[in-house]
Short mmCIF file of C-alpha atoms in Angstrom, two decimals:
data_model
loop_
_atom_site.label_atom_id
_atom_site.label_comp_id
_atom_site.label_asym_id
_atom_site.label_seq_id
_atom_site.Cartn_x
_atom_site.Cartn_y
_atom_site.Cartn_z
CA LYS A 1 159.48 77.91 99.77
CA GLN A 2 156.57 80.14 100.00
CA TRP A 3 154.21 77.23 100.96
CA TYR A 4 156.97 76.06 103.66
CA GLN A 5 157.05 80.00 104.91
CA ARG A 6 153.04 79.74 105.49
CA ARG A 7 153.71 76.15 107.02
CA VAL A 8 155.93 77.74 109.28
CA ALA A 9 153.99 80.70 110.20
CA ILE A 10 150.57 79.00 110.77
CA THR A 11 152.57 76.73 113.52
CA ALA A 12 154.07 80.26 115.13
CA GLY A 13 150.39 81.76 114.71
CA GLY A 14 149.24 78.98 116.95
CA GLN A 15 151.23 79.40 119.61
CA PHE A 16 150.79 83.31 119.49
CA ARG A 17 147.16 82.92 119.51
CA HIS A 18 146.92 80.65 122.48
CA LEU A 19 148.78 83.49 124.29
CA CYS A 20 146.35 85.92 123.21
CA SER A 21 143.20 83.56 124.11
CA ARG A 22 144.79 83.17 127.40
CA ALA A 23 145.10 87.13 128.05
CA SER A 24 141.58 88.41 126.59
CA ILE A 25 138.79 89.21 128.58
CA GLN A 26 135.74 87.44 127.69
CA THR A 27 133.25 89.30 129.58
CA GLY A 28 131.93 92.88 128.18
CA HIS A 29 133.34 94.70 125.20
CA ILE A 30 134.50 97.89 123.99
CA LYS A 31 132.32 100.36 121.83
CA ILE A 32 134.30 102.27 119.32
CA SER A 33 132.17 104.82 117.19
CA VAL A 34 134.03 106.28 114.17
CA SER A 35 133.34 108.34 110.86
CA ARG A 36 134.62 107.05 107.59
CA SER A 37 135.62 110.61 106.60
CA SER A 38 137.52 110.84 109.79
CA VAL A 39 138.43 107.40 111.22
CA PHE A 40 142.34 107.93 112.04
CA GLU A 41 141.49 110.99 114.32
CA ASP A 42 138.21 109.46 116.10
CA SER A 43 139.84 106.52 116.68
CA PHE A 44 143.04 108.19 117.82
CA ASN A 45 140.74 110.06 120.40
CA GLN A 46 139.37 106.97 121.71
CA ILE A 47 142.06 104.24 121.69
CA LEU A 48 144.54 106.46 123.75
CA ASN A 49 141.79 107.18 126.31
CA ILE A 50 140.95 103.24 126.91
CA PRO A 51 142.95 101.38 129.47
CA PRO A 52 145.24 98.89 127.97
CA THR A 53 143.58 95.79 129.43
CA ASP A 54 140.05 96.99 128.43
CA LEU A 55 141.48 96.61 124.54
CA LYS A 56 141.52 93.18 125.21
CA ARG A 57 138.09 92.89 125.25
CA ARG A 58 136.03 92.30 122.30
CA LEU A 59 135.89 95.11 120.14
CA PHE A 60 132.75 96.27 119.07
CA ILE A 61 133.25 98.81 115.87
CA SER A 62 130.25 101.04 114.53
CA PHE A 63 130.74 103.56 111.71
CA ARG A 64 128.47 106.64 112.33
CA GLY A 65 125.51 107.06 109.97
CA GLU A 66 125.37 103.54 109.25
CA GLU A 67 122.98 100.58 110.56
CA GLY A 68 124.61 97.14 111.07
CA LEU A 69 125.89 95.00 114.17
CA ASP A 70 129.64 94.24 114.44
CA TYR A 71 129.88 90.45 114.50
CA GLY A 72 133.61 90.60 113.49
CA GLY A 73 133.18 92.02 109.82
CA LEU A 74 132.89 95.94 110.81
CA ALA A 75 136.04 95.48 113.08
CA ARG A 76 137.95 93.86 109.96
CA GLU A 77 137.08 96.85 108.07
CA TRP A 78 137.97 99.14 110.71
CA PHE A 79 141.36 97.89 110.84
CA PHE A 80 141.84 98.06 107.30
CA LEU A 81 140.47 101.62 106.90
CA LEU A 82 142.62 102.73 109.99
CA SER A 83 145.67 101.38 109.33
CA HIS A 84 145.38 102.70 105.46
CA GLU A 85 145.12 106.07 106.79
CA MET A 86 147.67 106.51 109.92
CA LEU A 87 150.54 104.75 107.44
CA ASN A 88 149.60 107.04 104.82
CA PRO A 89 152.83 108.88 103.89
CA MET A 90 150.90 112.10 103.78
CA TYR A 91 150.77 112.16 107.38
CA CYS A 92 154.57 112.16 107.76
CA LEU A 93 154.58 109.43 110.47
CA PHE A 94 155.82 106.75 107.97
CA GLU A 95 157.63 106.92 104.29
CA TYR A 96 158.27 104.31 101.54
CA ALA A 97 161.51 102.77 101.82
CA SER A 98 162.38 103.85 98.59
CA LYS A 99 161.47 105.28 95.07
CA ASN A 100 160.37 101.45 93.89
CA ASN A 101 160.06 99.69 97.34
CA TYR A 102 156.52 100.90 98.67
CA SER A 103 157.37 99.10 102.03
CA LEU A 104 156.90 101.45 105.21
CA GLN A 105 159.33 102.96 107.26
CA ILE A 106 159.43 105.76 110.09
CA ASN A 107 159.90 109.10 108.66
CA PRO A 108 163.08 110.82 110.32
CA ALA A 109 161.29 114.14 109.84
CA SER A 110 157.96 113.28 111.33
CA TYR A 111 159.19 115.51 114.20
CA ILE A 112 157.12 118.63 112.06
CA ASN A 113 154.46 117.55 113.94
CA PRO A 114 154.64 118.45 117.70
CA HIS A 115 152.78 115.44 119.00
CA HIS A 116 154.30 112.98 116.78
CA LEU A 117 155.40 110.63 119.52
CA THR A 118 152.02 110.48 121.05
CA TYR A 119 150.67 109.36 117.48
CA PHE A 120 153.43 106.55 117.21
CA LYS A 121 152.34 105.56 120.50
CA PHE A 122 149.12 105.37 119.05
CA VAL A 123 150.41 103.41 115.66
CA GLY A 124 151.87 100.55 118.57
CA ARG A 125 148.57 100.09 120.15
CA ILE A 126 146.80 99.46 116.71
CA ILE A 127 149.70 97.24 115.59
CA ALA A 128 149.48 95.28 118.43
CA LEU A 129 145.50 94.91 118.57
CA ALA A 130 145.62 93.98 114.82
CA LEU A 131 147.76 90.83 116.40
CA PHE A 132 145.94 90.59 119.60
CA HIS A 133 142.55 90.49 117.85
CA ASN A 134 143.75 88.21 114.69
CA LYS A 135 143.11 91.10 112.02
CA TYR A 136 144.97 92.31 109.41
CA ILE A 137 146.40 95.83 108.11
CA ASP A 138 146.64 97.41 104.89
CA LYS A 139 150.00 98.02 104.52
CA GLY A 140 152.98 96.24 105.42
CA PHE A 141 156.35 97.65 106.54
CA THR A 142 160.16 96.76 105.79
CA LEU A 143 161.35 93.65 106.73
CA PRO A 144 163.87 95.51 109.04
CA PHE A 145 161.31 97.51 110.52
CA TYR A 146 160.03 93.86 111.77
CA LYS A 147 163.31 92.57 112.82
CA ARG A 148 163.73 95.73 115.05
CA ILE A 149 160.26 94.84 116.29
CA LEU A 150 161.72 91.27 117.15
CA ASP A 151 165.02 92.82 118.53
CA LYS A 152 166.99 90.96 115.92
CA PRO A 153 170.55 92.23 114.75
CA LEU A 154 170.18 94.18 111.65
CA THR A 155 172.72 93.33 108.79
CA MET A 156 174.15 95.01 105.66
CA LEU A 157 172.39 92.78 103.54
CA ASP A 158 169.06 94.16 105.03
CA LEU A 159 169.83 97.47 103.52
CA LYS A 160 169.91 96.22 100.09
CA SER A 161 166.11 96.34 100.05
CA VAL A 162 165.40 99.51 101.40
CA ASP A 163 168.31 101.72 99.92
CA GLU A 164 170.24 99.90 97.57
CA ASP A 165 172.74 103.13 96.75
CA PHE A 166 173.69 103.03 100.17
CA TYR A 167 173.83 99.21 100.25
CA ASN A 168 176.22 99.30 97.48
CA SER A 169 177.97 102.14 98.79
CA LEU A 170 179.21 100.22 101.66
CA LYS A 171 179.83 97.21 99.63
CA TRP A 172 182.15 99.17 97.60
CA VAL A 173 183.99 100.31 100.61
CA LYS A 174 184.41 96.43 102.35
CA GLU A 175 185.40 95.50 98.95
CA ASN A 176 187.90 97.88 97.69
CA ASP A 177 191.52 99.41 99.40
CA LEU A 178 190.83 102.69 100.55
CA VAL A 179 194.24 103.61 100.34
CA GLU A 180 194.82 102.63 96.75
CA CYS A 181 191.72 104.67 95.80
CA ASP A 182 192.78 107.65 97.60
CA LEU A 183 189.23 107.80 99.48
CA GLU A 184 189.20 109.61 102.84
CA LEU A 185 186.36 108.71 104.93
CA TYR A 186 185.85 109.46 108.71
CA PHE A 187 183.39 108.26 111.38
CA ALA A 188 180.78 110.83 110.29
CA HIS A 189 178.10 111.06 107.81
CA GLU A 190 176.13 113.92 106.30
CA PHE A 191 172.22 113.58 105.64
CA GLU A 192 169.26 115.67 104.79
CA VAL A 193 166.28 116.22 106.73
CA LEU A 194 163.64 118.72 105.26
CA GLY A 195 166.16 120.60 103.09
CA GLU A 196 168.42 120.92 106.30
CA VAL A 197 171.72 119.16 106.32
CA LYS A 198 173.01 117.23 109.31
CA ILE A 199 176.07 115.83 110.29
CA HIS A 200 176.00 112.68 112.65
CA GLU A 201 179.01 111.12 114.40
CA LEU A 202 179.36 107.62 114.50
CA LYS A 203 181.45 107.86 117.88
CA PRO A 204 182.42 110.77 119.56
CA GLY A 205 185.22 112.58 117.74
CA GLY A 206 184.15 110.52 114.57
CA GLU A 207 184.66 113.95 112.35
CA ASP A 208 188.08 113.62 113.12
CA ILE A 209 188.62 109.82 113.18
CA MET A 210 189.97 108.35 109.91
CA VAL A 211 188.10 105.09 108.33
CA THR A 212 191.07 102.81 107.38
CA GLU A 213 191.65 99.46 106.21
CA GLU A 214 192.12 98.12 109.66
CA ASN A 215 188.79 100.02 111.35
CA LYS A 216 186.54 99.72 108.02
CA GLU A 217 184.61 96.97 109.25
CA GLU A 218 183.75 98.68 112.25
CA TYR A 219 182.64 101.99 110.21
CA VAL A 220 180.42 99.90 108.13
CA ASN A 221 178.62 98.21 110.80
CA MET A 222 178.13 101.40 112.55
CA MET A 223 176.75 103.09 109.27
CA VAL A 224 174.21 99.64 109.00
CA SER A 225 172.99 100.52 112.61
CA TRP A 226 172.87 104.40 112.01
CA ARG A 227 171.15 103.97 108.58
CA PHE A 228 168.59 101.91 110.67
CA THR A 229 168.18 104.27 113.36
CA ARG A 230 168.91 107.73 111.80
CA GLY A 231 166.19 110.10 113.25
CA VAL A 232 163.89 107.76 114.36
CA GLU A 233 165.07 106.48 117.93
CA GLU A 234 162.29 108.19 119.67
CA GLN A 235 159.85 107.41 117.42
CA PHE A 236 160.14 103.73 117.58
CA LYS A 237 160.57 103.94 121.31
CA ALA A 238 157.21 105.44 121.61
CA PHE A 239 155.53 102.69 118.52
CA LEU A 240 157.06 99.73 121.19
CA GLU A 241 155.90 101.67 124.15
CA GLY A 242 152.36 101.52 123.02
CA PHE A 243 152.76 98.15 121.24
CA ASN A 244 153.85 96.65 124.68
CA GLU A 245 151.02 98.04 126.64
CA ILE A 246 148.82 95.24 124.41
CA VAL A 247 151.19 92.42 123.61
CA PRO A 248 154.55 91.94 124.98
CA ILE A 249 157.23 91.76 122.74
CA GLN A 250 158.56 88.33 124.05
CA TRP A 251 155.33 86.83 122.69
CA LEU A 252 156.72 87.04 119.26
CA GLN A 253 159.75 84.99 120.07
CA TYR A 254 158.03 82.17 117.59
CA PHE A 255 158.42 84.27 114.64
CA ASP A 256 161.08 85.47 112.57
CA GLU A 257 160.30 89.01 110.26
CA ARG A 258 158.80 87.36 107.50
CA GLU A 259 156.51 85.20 109.45
CA LEU A 260 155.53 88.32 111.82
CA GLU A 261 154.82 89.88 108.54
CA LEU A 262 152.16 87.29 107.16
CA ILE A 263 150.49 86.86 110.35
CA LEU A 264 149.81 91.00 110.44
CA VAL A 265 149.40 91.61 106.77
CA GLY A 266 148.39 88.26 105.34
CA ILE A 267 148.92 86.85 102.03
CA GLN A 268 148.53 89.32 99.00
CA ASP A 269 148.33 86.62 96.02
CA PHE A 270 145.18 85.21 95.00
CA ASP A 271 144.93 81.20 94.07
CA ILE A 272 141.59 81.28 92.28
CA GLN A 273 141.10 77.42 92.62
CA ASP A 274 141.79 77.76 96.59
CA TRP A 275 138.96 80.24 96.49
CA GLN A 276 136.39 77.82 94.50
CA ALA A 277 137.54 74.83 96.47
CA HIS A 278 136.78 77.06 99.57
CA THR A 279 133.24 78.41 98.70
CA ILE A 280 129.96 77.18 99.57
CA TYR A 281 126.83 78.18 98.21
CA ARG A 282 123.08 78.60 99.38
CA ASN A 283 119.94 78.48 96.99
CA TYR A 284 122.84 77.97 94.19
CA ARG A 285 124.42 75.05 93.08
CA ARG A 286 127.85 74.41 91.63
CA THR A 287 126.64 74.21 88.22
CA ASP A 288 124.43 77.09 87.83
CA LYS A 289 125.02 79.38 85.21
CA GLN A 290 125.24 82.73 87.80
CA ILE A 291 127.98 80.63 89.59
CA GLN A 292 130.10 79.79 86.50
CA TRP A 293 129.96 83.44 85.31
CA PHE A 294 130.86 84.63 88.86
CA TRP A 295 134.26 82.52 88.58
CA THR A 296 134.64 83.89 84.79
CA PHE A 297 134.37 87.07 86.44
CA VAL A 298 136.71 86.71 89.12
CA ALA A 299 139.29 85.12 86.57
CA GLU A 300 139.16 87.93 84.25
CA ILE A 301 139.55 91.11 86.86
CA SER A 302 142.54 92.36 87.91
CA ASP A 303 144.48 91.42 91.38
CA GLU A 304 143.48 94.95 92.66
CA GLN A 305 139.93 94.07 91.68
CA ARG A 306 140.04 90.91 93.53
CA SER A 307 141.28 92.31 96.24
CA ARG A 308 138.45 94.88 96.36
CA LEU A 309 135.61 92.12 95.96
CA LEU A 310 137.06 90.03 98.87
CA GLN A 311 137.14 93.43 101.03
CA PHE A 312 133.66 94.05 100.01
CA VAL A 313 132.42 90.73 101.00
CA THR A 314 135.08 90.08 103.85
CA GLY A 315 135.71 93.38 105.08
CA THR A 316 139.40 93.12 104.52
CA CYS A 317 141.32 92.83 101.18
CA ARG A 318 143.56 90.17 102.91
CA LEU A 319 143.90 86.45 103.30
CA PRO A 320 144.99 84.58 106.21
CA ILE A 321 147.98 82.64 106.07
CA GLY A 322 146.46 79.31 104.85
CA GLY A 323 144.36 81.32 102.16
CA PHE A 324 140.48 81.08 101.74
CA SER A 325 140.37 77.74 104.25
CA GLU A 326 141.06 79.70 107.00
CA LEU A 327 138.73 82.71 106.45
CA MET A 328 137.23 83.71 109.80
CA GLY A 329 133.66 84.73 110.43
CA SER A 330 131.66 85.96 113.63
CA ASN A 331 131.52 82.54 114.98
CA GLY A 332 134.87 81.11 114.10
CA ALA A 333 135.67 79.46 110.77
CA GLN A 334 133.61 80.58 107.76
CA LYS A 335 133.93 79.89 104.25
CA PHE A 336 133.21 82.71 101.61
CA CYS A 337 129.68 81.92 100.50
CA ILE A 338 127.39 82.90 97.60
CA GLU A 339 123.83 83.27 98.40
CA ARG A 340 120.89 83.69 96.02
CA VAL A 341 118.79 86.39 97.01
CA GLY A 342 116.99 89.47 95.07
CA LYS A 343 115.70 90.31 91.94
CA GLU A 344 117.78 91.34 88.37
CA ASN A 345 117.62 94.77 89.30
CA TRP A 346 119.22 94.67 92.40
CA LEU A 347 122.98 95.20 93.18
CA PRO A 348 124.77 92.66 95.21
CA ARG A 349 124.94 92.92 98.69
CA SER A 350 127.37 91.85 101.21
CA HIS A 351 127.82 90.29 105.02
CA THR A 352 131.00 90.97 106.16
CA CYS A 353 130.30 89.42 109.66
CA PHE A 354 129.66 86.21 107.64
CA ASN A 355 131.79 86.20 104.47
CA ARG A 356 128.61 86.22 102.37
CA LEU A 357 127.86 87.57 99.09
CA ASP A 358 124.16 88.17 98.24
CA LEU A 359 124.20 87.68 94.38
CA PRO A 360 120.88 88.08 92.58
CA PRO A 361 119.96 85.68 89.66
CA TYR A 362 121.06 87.66 86.88
CA ARG A 363 120.03 86.65 83.34
CA SER A 364 123.15 87.32 81.45
CA TYR A 365 126.88 87.57 82.10
CA ASP A 366 127.34 91.31 81.33
CA VAL A 367 124.47 92.51 83.76
CA LEU A 368 126.21 90.50 86.54
CA LYS A 369 129.87 91.72 85.84
CA ASP A 370 128.37 95.46 85.60
CA LYS A 371 126.63 94.68 88.80
CA LEU A 372 129.37 93.50 90.51
CA LEU A 373 131.94 96.08 89.25
CA PHE A 374 129.64 98.86 90.43
CA ALA A 375 129.28 97.05 94.02
CA ILE A 376 133.10 96.59 94.29
CA GLU A 377 134.16 99.88 93.03
CA GLU A 378 131.56 102.43 93.27
CA THR A 379 130.29 101.73 96.96
CA GLU A 380 131.65 102.41 100.17
CA GLY A 381 129.81 101.09 103.26
CA PHE A 382 126.71 100.87 100.64
CA GLY A 383 125.17 97.17 100.20
CA GLN A 384 127.64 95.80 103.28
CA GLU A 385 126.12 94.79 106.58
#
């Protein structure tokens, strides 16, 4: 099933990429200079002051205080770092769907920031830019959020993944006779935002309209609709405004919600055999002990560490829908590459624009392991070009 979803997404993605390619401006580029320590605010202040049409030119990203030309790798890293920051629930723009679901949804309490709607317009632009320029973001949204972007109807079943308690309560209402259970419900619902209890009427005069067996289907449908829009209508409208400035919503007609998630976030699982099959070597042979040790290292570390390794070498921890065979570099398709460079006391280096890892000829597995772990876990910007 997962393989089929990826194949369908690849086909839909090809049609979408064609539209983006036709709309892209081939002349000139847009330079964006940010600091790693303030990537959110720096990007916010620049992106909203650039005409949307100009953002369809090639993006040229630079990190202040760091040398390096952006042939694509820095742009990938910028999208990753920026999305990690702007979607952080700490900023109160987004929140986790539930205690055990770390997908993101709009936070109804975002209004505590008086400029929150401008920020949502900015987020909409960035998400659309990631799609337009074929880059990935760090975190994913809930599937119902993607359905809202696609303007697809939401159902009660969509609630299950984001609010199981709410889903179960509505399911109980549907399956039980309210009269026999002596339960009084009205077309109104209490909810709490920042400690303040509010009452929302599902229809005019809803506080005085009792739910009966005859109208409870209407009640359930209204509750589902309200649950996904409560307190977030203006924020979502601002998000779509920014999004539409870069990517018209009708361009997404080829996707369903799962395909849209794949094209934006990429796949997150690692097939090590696929990784090996689509890796090339320079000044190394596949049979060299350092290469054998490298793959032993990859097999032994955790998925989180594999993500960091991939990010260190390519600029992003996400994979294209087609896996390692579809990694992109500065000049199009570019396989993961390991090159023999340096001396044993050197740390590994990476060239994110070319998906290349400079791996010195270490004399033992333990040294290779220690050096790689230090490179991927203790460095930021260092050792990357």
